XYZ file of C-alpha atoms in Angstrom:
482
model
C -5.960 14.274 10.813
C -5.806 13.470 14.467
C -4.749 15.884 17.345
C -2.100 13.243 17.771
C -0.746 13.347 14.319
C -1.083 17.188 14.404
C 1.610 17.040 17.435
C 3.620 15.148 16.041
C 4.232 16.671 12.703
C 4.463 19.622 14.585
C 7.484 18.294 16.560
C 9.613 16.883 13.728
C 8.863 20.336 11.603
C 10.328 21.609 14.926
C 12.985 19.242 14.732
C 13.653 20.504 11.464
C 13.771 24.125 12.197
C 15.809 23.997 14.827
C 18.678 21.952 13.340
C 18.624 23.524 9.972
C 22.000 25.822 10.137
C 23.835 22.798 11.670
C 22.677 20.307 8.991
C 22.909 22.717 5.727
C 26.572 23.692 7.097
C 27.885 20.076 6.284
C 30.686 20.003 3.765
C 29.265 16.323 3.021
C 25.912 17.595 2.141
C 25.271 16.349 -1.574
C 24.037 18.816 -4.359
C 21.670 16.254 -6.514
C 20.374 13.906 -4.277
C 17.572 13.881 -1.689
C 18.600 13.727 1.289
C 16.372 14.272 5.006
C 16.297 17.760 6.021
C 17.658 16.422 9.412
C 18.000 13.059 11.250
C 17.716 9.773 9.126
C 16.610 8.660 6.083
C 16.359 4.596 4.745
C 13.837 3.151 2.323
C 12.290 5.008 -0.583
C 8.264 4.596 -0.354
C 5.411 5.039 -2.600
C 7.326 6.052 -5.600
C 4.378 7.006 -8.033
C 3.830 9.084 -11.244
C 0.380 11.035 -10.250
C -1.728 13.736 -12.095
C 2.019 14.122 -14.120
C 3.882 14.729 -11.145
C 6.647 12.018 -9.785
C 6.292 11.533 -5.768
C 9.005 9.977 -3.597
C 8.154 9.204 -0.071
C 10.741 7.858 1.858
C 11.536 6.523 5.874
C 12.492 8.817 8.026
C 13.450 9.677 11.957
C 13.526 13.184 12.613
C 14.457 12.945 16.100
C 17.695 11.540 15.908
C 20.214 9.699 13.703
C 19.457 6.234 14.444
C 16.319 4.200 13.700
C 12.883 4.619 15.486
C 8.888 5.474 15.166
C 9.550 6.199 11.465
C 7.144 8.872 9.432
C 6.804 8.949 5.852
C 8.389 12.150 4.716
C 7.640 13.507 1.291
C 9.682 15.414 -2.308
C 7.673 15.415 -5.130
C 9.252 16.528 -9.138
C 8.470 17.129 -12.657
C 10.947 16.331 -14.160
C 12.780 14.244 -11.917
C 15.668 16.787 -11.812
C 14.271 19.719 -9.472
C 12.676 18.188 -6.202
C 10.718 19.900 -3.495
C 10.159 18.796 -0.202
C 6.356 18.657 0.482
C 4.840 18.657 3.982
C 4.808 15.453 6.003
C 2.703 12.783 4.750
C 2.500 10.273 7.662
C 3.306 10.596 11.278
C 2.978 7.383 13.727
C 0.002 8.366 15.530
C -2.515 5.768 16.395
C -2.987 2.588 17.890
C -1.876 0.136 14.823
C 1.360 2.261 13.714
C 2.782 3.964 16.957
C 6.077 2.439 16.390
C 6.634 3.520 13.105
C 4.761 4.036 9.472
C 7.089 1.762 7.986
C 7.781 1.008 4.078
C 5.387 1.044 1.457
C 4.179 1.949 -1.634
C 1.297 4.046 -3.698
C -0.828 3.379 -6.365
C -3.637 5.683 -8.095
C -7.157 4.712 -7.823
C -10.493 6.593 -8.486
C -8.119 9.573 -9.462
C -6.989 9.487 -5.969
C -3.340 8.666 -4.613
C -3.717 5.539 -2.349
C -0.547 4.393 -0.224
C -0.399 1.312 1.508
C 2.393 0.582 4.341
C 3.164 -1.384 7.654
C 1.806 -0.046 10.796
C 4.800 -1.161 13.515
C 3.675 -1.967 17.274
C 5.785 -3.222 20.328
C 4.880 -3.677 23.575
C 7.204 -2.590 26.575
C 8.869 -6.261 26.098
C 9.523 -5.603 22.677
C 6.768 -8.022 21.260
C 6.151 -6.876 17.682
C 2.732 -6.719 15.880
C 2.484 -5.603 11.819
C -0.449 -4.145 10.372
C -1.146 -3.350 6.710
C -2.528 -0.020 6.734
C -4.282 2.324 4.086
C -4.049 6.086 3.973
C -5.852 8.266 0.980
C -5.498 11.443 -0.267
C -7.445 13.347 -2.940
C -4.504 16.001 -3.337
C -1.246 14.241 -2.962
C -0.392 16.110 0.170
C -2.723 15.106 3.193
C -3.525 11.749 3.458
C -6.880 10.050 5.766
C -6.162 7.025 7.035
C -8.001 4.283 6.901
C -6.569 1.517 9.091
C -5.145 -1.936 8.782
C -6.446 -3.795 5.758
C -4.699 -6.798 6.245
C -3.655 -8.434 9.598
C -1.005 -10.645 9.880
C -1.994 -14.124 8.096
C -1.135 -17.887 9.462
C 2.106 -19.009 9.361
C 4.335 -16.179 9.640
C 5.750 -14.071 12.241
C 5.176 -10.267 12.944
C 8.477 -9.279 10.859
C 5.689 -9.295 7.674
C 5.800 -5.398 6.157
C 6.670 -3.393 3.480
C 3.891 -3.752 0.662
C 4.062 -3.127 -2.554
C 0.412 -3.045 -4.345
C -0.800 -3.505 -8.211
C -3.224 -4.181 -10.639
C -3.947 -6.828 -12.887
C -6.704 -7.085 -14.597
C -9.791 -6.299 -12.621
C -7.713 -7.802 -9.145
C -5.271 -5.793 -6.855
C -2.116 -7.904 -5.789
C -0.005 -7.190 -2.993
C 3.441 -8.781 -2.235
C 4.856 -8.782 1.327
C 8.280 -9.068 2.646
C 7.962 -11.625 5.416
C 9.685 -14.376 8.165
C 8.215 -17.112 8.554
C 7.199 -19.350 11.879
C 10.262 -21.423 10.557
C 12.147 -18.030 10.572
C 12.486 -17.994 6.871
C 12.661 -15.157 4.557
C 9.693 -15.194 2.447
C 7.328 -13.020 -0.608
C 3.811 -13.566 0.460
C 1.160 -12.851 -2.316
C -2.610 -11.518 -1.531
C -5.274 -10.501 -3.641
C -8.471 -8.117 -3.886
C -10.725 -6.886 -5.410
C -11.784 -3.488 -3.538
C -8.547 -3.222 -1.652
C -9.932 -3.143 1.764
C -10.981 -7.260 1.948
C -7.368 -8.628 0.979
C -6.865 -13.286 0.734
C -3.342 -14.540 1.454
C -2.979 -16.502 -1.504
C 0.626 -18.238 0.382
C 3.964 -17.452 -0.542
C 5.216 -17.501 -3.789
C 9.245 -16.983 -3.153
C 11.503 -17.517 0.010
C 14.274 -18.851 1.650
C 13.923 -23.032 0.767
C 11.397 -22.661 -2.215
C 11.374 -22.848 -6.143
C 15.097 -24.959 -5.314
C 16.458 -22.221 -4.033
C 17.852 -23.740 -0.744
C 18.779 -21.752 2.693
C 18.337 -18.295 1.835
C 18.345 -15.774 4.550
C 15.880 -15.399 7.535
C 13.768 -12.176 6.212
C 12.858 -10.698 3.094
C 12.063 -7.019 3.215
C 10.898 -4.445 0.292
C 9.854 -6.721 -2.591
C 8.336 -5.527 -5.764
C 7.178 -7.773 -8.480
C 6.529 -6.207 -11.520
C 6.684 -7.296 -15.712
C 9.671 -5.613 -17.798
C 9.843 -6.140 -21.615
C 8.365 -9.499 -21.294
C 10.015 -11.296 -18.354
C 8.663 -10.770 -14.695
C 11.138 -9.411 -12.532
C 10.768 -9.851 -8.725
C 12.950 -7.291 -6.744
C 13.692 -8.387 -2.712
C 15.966 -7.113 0.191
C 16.934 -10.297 2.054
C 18.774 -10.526 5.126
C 20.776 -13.086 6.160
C 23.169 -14.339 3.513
C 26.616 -15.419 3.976
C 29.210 -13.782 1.631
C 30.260 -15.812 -1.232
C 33.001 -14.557 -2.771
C 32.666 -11.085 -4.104
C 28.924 -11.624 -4.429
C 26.634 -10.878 -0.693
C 29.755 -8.847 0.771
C 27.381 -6.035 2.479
C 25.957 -6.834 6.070
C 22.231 -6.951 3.779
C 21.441 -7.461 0.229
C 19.267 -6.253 -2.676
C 18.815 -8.119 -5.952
C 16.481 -9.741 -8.201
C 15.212 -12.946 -9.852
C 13.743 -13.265 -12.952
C 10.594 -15.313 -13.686
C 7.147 -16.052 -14.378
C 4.414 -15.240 -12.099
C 1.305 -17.666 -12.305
C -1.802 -15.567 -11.154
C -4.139 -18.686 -11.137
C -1.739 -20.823 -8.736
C -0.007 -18.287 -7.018
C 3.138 -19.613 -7.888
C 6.165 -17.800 -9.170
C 8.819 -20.210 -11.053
C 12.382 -18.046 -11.096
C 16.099 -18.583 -11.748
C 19.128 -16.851 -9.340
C 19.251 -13.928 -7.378
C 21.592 -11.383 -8.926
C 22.475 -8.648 -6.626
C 21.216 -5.117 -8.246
C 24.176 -2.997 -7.192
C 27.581 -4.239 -6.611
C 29.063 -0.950 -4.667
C 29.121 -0.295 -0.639
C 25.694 1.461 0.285
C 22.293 0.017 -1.850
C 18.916 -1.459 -0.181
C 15.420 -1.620 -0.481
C 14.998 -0.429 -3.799
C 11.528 0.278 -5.079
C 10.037 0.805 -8.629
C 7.087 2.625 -10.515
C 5.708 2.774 -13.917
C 5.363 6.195 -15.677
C 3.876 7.592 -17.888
C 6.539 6.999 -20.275
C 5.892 3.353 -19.873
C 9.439 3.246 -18.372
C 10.437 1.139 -15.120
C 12.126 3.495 -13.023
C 13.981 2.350 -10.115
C 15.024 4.342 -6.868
C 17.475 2.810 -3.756
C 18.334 3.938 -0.538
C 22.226 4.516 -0.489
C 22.394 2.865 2.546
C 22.490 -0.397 4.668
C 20.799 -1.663 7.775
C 23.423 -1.984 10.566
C 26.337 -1.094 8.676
C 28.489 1.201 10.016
C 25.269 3.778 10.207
C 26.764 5.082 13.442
C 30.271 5.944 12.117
C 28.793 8.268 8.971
C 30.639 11.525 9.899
C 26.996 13.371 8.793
C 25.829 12.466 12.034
C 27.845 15.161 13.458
C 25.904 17.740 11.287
C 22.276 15.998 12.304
C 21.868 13.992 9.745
C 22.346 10.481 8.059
C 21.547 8.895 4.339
C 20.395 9.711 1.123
C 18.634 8.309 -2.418
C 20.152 7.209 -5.571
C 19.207 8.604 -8.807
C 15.984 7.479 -10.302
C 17.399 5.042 -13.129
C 15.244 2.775 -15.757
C 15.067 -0.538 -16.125
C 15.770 -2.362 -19.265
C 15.711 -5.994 -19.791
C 17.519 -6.491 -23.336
C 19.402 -10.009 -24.876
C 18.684 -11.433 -21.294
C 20.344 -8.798 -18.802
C 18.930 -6.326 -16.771
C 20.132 -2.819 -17.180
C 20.165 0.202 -14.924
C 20.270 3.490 -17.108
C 20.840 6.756 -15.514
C 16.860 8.483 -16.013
C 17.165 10.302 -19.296
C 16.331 13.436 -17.290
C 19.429 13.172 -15.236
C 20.680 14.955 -18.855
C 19.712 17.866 -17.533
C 21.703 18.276 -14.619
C 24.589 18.958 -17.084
C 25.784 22.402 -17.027
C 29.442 23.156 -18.616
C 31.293 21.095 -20.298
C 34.076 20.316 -18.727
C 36.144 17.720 -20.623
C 35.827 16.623 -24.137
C 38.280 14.311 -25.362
C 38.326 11.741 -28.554
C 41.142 8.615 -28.964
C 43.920 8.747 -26.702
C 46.301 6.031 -25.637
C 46.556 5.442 -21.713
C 49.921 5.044 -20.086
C 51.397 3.567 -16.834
C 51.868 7.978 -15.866
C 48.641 9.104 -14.549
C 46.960 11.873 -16.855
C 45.220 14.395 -14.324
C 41.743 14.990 -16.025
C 41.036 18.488 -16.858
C 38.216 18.844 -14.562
C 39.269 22.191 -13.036
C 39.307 20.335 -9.428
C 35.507 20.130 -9.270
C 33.922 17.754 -6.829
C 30.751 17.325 -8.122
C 30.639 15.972 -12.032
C 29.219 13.641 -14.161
C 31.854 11.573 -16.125
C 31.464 9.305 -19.685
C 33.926 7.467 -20.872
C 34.435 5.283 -23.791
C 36.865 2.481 -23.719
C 38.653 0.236 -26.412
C 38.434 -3.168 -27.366
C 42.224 -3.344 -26.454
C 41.146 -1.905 -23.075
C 43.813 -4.337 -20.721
C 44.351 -1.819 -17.656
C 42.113 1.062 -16.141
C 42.867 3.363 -12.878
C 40.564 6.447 -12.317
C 41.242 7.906 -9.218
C 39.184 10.429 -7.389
C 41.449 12.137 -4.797
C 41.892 10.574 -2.476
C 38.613 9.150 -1.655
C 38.137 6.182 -4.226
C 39.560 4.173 -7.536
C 37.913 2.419 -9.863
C 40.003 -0.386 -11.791
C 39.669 -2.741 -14.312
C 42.043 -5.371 -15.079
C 41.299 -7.843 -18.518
C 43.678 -10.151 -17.049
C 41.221 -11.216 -14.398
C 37.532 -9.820 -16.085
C 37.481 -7.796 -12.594
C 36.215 -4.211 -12.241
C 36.096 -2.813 -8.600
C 35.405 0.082 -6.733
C 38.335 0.974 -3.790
C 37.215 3.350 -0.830
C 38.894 5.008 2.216
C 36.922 3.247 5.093
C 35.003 5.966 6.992
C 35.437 3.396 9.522
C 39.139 2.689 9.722
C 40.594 4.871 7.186
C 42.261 2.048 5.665
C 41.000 1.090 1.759
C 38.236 -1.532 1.138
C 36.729 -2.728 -1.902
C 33.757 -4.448 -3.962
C 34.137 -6.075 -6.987
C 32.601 -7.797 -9.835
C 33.729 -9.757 -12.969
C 33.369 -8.332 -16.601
C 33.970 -9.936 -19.560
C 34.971 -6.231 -20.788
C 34.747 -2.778 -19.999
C 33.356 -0.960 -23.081
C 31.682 1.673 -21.309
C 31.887 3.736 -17.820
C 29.502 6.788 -16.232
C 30.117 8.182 -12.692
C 28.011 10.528 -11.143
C 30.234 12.171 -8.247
C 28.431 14.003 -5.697
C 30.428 15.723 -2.584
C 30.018 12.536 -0.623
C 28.654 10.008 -2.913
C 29.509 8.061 -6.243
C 26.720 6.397 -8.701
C 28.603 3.994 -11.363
C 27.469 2.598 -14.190
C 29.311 0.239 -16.357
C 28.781 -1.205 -20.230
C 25.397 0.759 -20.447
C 24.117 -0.149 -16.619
C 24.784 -4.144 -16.942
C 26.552 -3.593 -13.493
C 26.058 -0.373 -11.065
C 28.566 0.339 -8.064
C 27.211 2.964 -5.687
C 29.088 4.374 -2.497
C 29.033 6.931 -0.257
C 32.670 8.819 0.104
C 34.163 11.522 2.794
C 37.226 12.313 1.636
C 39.513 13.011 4.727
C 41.072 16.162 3.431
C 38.745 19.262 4.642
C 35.607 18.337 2.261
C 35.254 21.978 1.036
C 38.335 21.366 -1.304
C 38.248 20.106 -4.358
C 40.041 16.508 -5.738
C 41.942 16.091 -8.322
C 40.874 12.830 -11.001
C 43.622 10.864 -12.418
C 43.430 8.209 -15.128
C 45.991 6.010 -16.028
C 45.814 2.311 -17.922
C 46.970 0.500 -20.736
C 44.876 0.291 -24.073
C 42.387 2.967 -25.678
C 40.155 5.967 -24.593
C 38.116 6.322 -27.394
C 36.001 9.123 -25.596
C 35.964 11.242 -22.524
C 33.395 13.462 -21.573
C 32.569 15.052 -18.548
C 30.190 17.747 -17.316
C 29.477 20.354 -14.275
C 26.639 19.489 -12.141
């Protein structure tokens, strides 16, 4: 490690220090999720299962609440429950990264943790330069970097970063989110076979290719990866145009489904379905573990969205992650699952209902006025009407009238209520995670996922009260202390 990178790990553990009363005295501060011990958080990075353990990197400015010269900072698990935050892993300290170690990923190689991510550069007019740079670590804690390994190829311009490396067969593949020279969003594929010497093999998704028409002007974070038979390709693009209630956050994250052609480098898919239908989800990234299950981790966040009106910033600090959740693609959907683990979290039970009939009068849930629970319920077939209501904070609805679930919010903004939606043939089945300032929901066994931030306006040390009302059966309610 340099004398440079030294310093500045130094300052941001500074940073750290000296901020930590003001940050941990936030009401908003969430109980389950990682969050950045001060300043801001985005992307998840180089989410791996190593020598058993599960390590989450993720983007982070220490300094201050806005974006910058990001640093990788570092939580590693067990169990995916109980997370400890692990000394810095990267700090941007030399000449091909000074403006930032931004996104990547990890793989293991030689027994050895390997991450690969984008070394940022400007120059005082802003010019931008992107690296592909290598850092290796024999412990899973201090990293030696090696450099860039791949320089920016033909026909693109410097906005190429964030990738995400694997193996197939005796090859490594690499897919970068890129813009290119036509200022296009595309996936650009490279291969090797020692990971140092890497070949563009061209671009094998993007904005005007496959038949997919005009489709934004930069994909970030992709992922490509096979799932129960189908290959799923995971992007970030930037740049659509809402469309109804699909595309209705400033930036997007979503999927296509498809087969990858190794020989060709071509990668034949159908449409982009958006992964997460609620207010604050980007740049999701995936790992296998050991389990053989695809588990999938977001930033509950979005680029230029509000991020200066959060009322963390106040307290220091800005931004968290979603809960790990596995990916299932069964009868031709993809499915988001809460991680099995999550089980765990579950301390005393809190509600435990069977078959009731919902009325127009709102039944106050039995939850004791907690503010942070996990909540199943299990709807009938004759399911017409559903309001839960979480204090004053947020509502979730379903109406069979119209197939339309949606999630209602208090604007930390305005104040005023806003909303995301999606159609549903039916509502069979609902989970929320609440979390002091955050809500994970997952509906009909994870075929759609809504996930928001909330700050209720009331002093946030009180508790809410939950409400349900509706027409048509609860067939089961539980809910648990978290």
């Amino acid at each position: 490690m340099t004398e440079r990178e030294q310093e500045l790990i130094r300052l941001a553990e500074e940073e750290v220090e000296k901020n930590k009363s003001v940050v941990e005295r936030d009401p908003y501060r969430l109980r389950f999720h990682l969050m950045p011990p001060v300043g801001l958080l985005n992307d998840p990075n180089g989410f791996i299962q190593w020598n058993g353990t599960y390590h989450l990197f993720y983007q982070w400015m220490p300094f201050k609440t806005g974006h910058g010269a990001k640093y990788w900072g570092h939580y590693s698990s067990a169990d995916l429950i109980t997370w400890k935050h692990e000394p810095i892993a990267l700090a941007p300290s030399e000449w091909f990264e000074l403006n930032g170690c931004y996104s990547g990923s990890a793989i293991e190689h030689d027994g050895k943790m390997v991450l690969f991510y984008t070394g940022n550069v400007k120059d005082a007019d802003g010019n931008r330069e992107s690296y592909q740079c290598m850092a290796v670590s024999e412990d899973g804690l201090t990293f030696d970097k090696k450099g860039p390994v791949v320089e920016l190829p033909e026909g693109y311009t410097a906005h190429f970063r964030d990738p995400k490396v694997w193996k197939k067969g005796a090859e490594w593949y690499m897919v970068v989110g890129a813009q290119s020279e036509d200022l296009t969003g595309k996936v650009a594929l490279l291969r090797s076979a020692d990971l140092v010497e890497w070949q563009h093999l061209g671009a094998i998704a993007g904005s005007g290719e496959n038949g997919l028409g005009d489709f934004g002007y930069m994909w970030e974070c992709p992922d490509l990866f096979e799932l129960d038979g189908v290959e799923v390709l995971v992007v970030s693009p930037q740049g659509l145009k809402a469309d109804g209630m699909n595309y209705q956050n400033v930036y997007q994250a979503g999927y296509f489904i498809g087969k990858l052609d190794y020989g060709s480098a071509t990668f034949e898919h159908g449409d982009f379905v958006e992964l997460d239908r609620g207010f604050e989800f980007y740049a999701p990234q995936t790992t296998l573990d050991k389990k053989g299950r695809r588990l999938m981790v977001g930033w509950m966040g979005v680029p230029e969205q509000d991020e200066d009106k959060h009322p963390t910033i106040k307290h220091k600090w800005i931004h968290a992650l979603t809960l790990p959740r596995e990916l299932k693609w069964i009868d031709g959907k993809l499915l988001q699952v809460p991680a099995e683990e999550l089980t765990q979290m579950r301390k005393a039970t809190l509600i435990e209902l069977s078959k009731m009939e919902l009325s127009d009068d709102k039944f106050q849930l039995p939850l004791e006025e907690k503010r942070v629970f996990e909540l199943h319920l299990s709807l009938g077939a004759d399911l017409s009407l559903l309001e839960l209501a979480i204090g004053e904070a947020a509502k979730l609805t379903y109406d069979a009238s119209s197939n339309v679930f949606s999630l209602h919010r208090k604007s930390f903004v305005i104040g005023e209520w806003e909303m995301r939606s999606c159609r549903l043939t039916q509502l069979t089945e609902l989970q929320a995670f609440v979390d002091t300032s955050s809500i994970e929901v997952f509906l009909n066994g994870g075929e759609e996922v809504f996930t928001a931030r909330l700050f209720p306006e009331h002093d946030a040390s009180d508790a809410v009260k939950v409400c349900v009302s509706g027409t048509g059966t609860l067939m089961k309610m539980n809910a648990w202390d978290l």
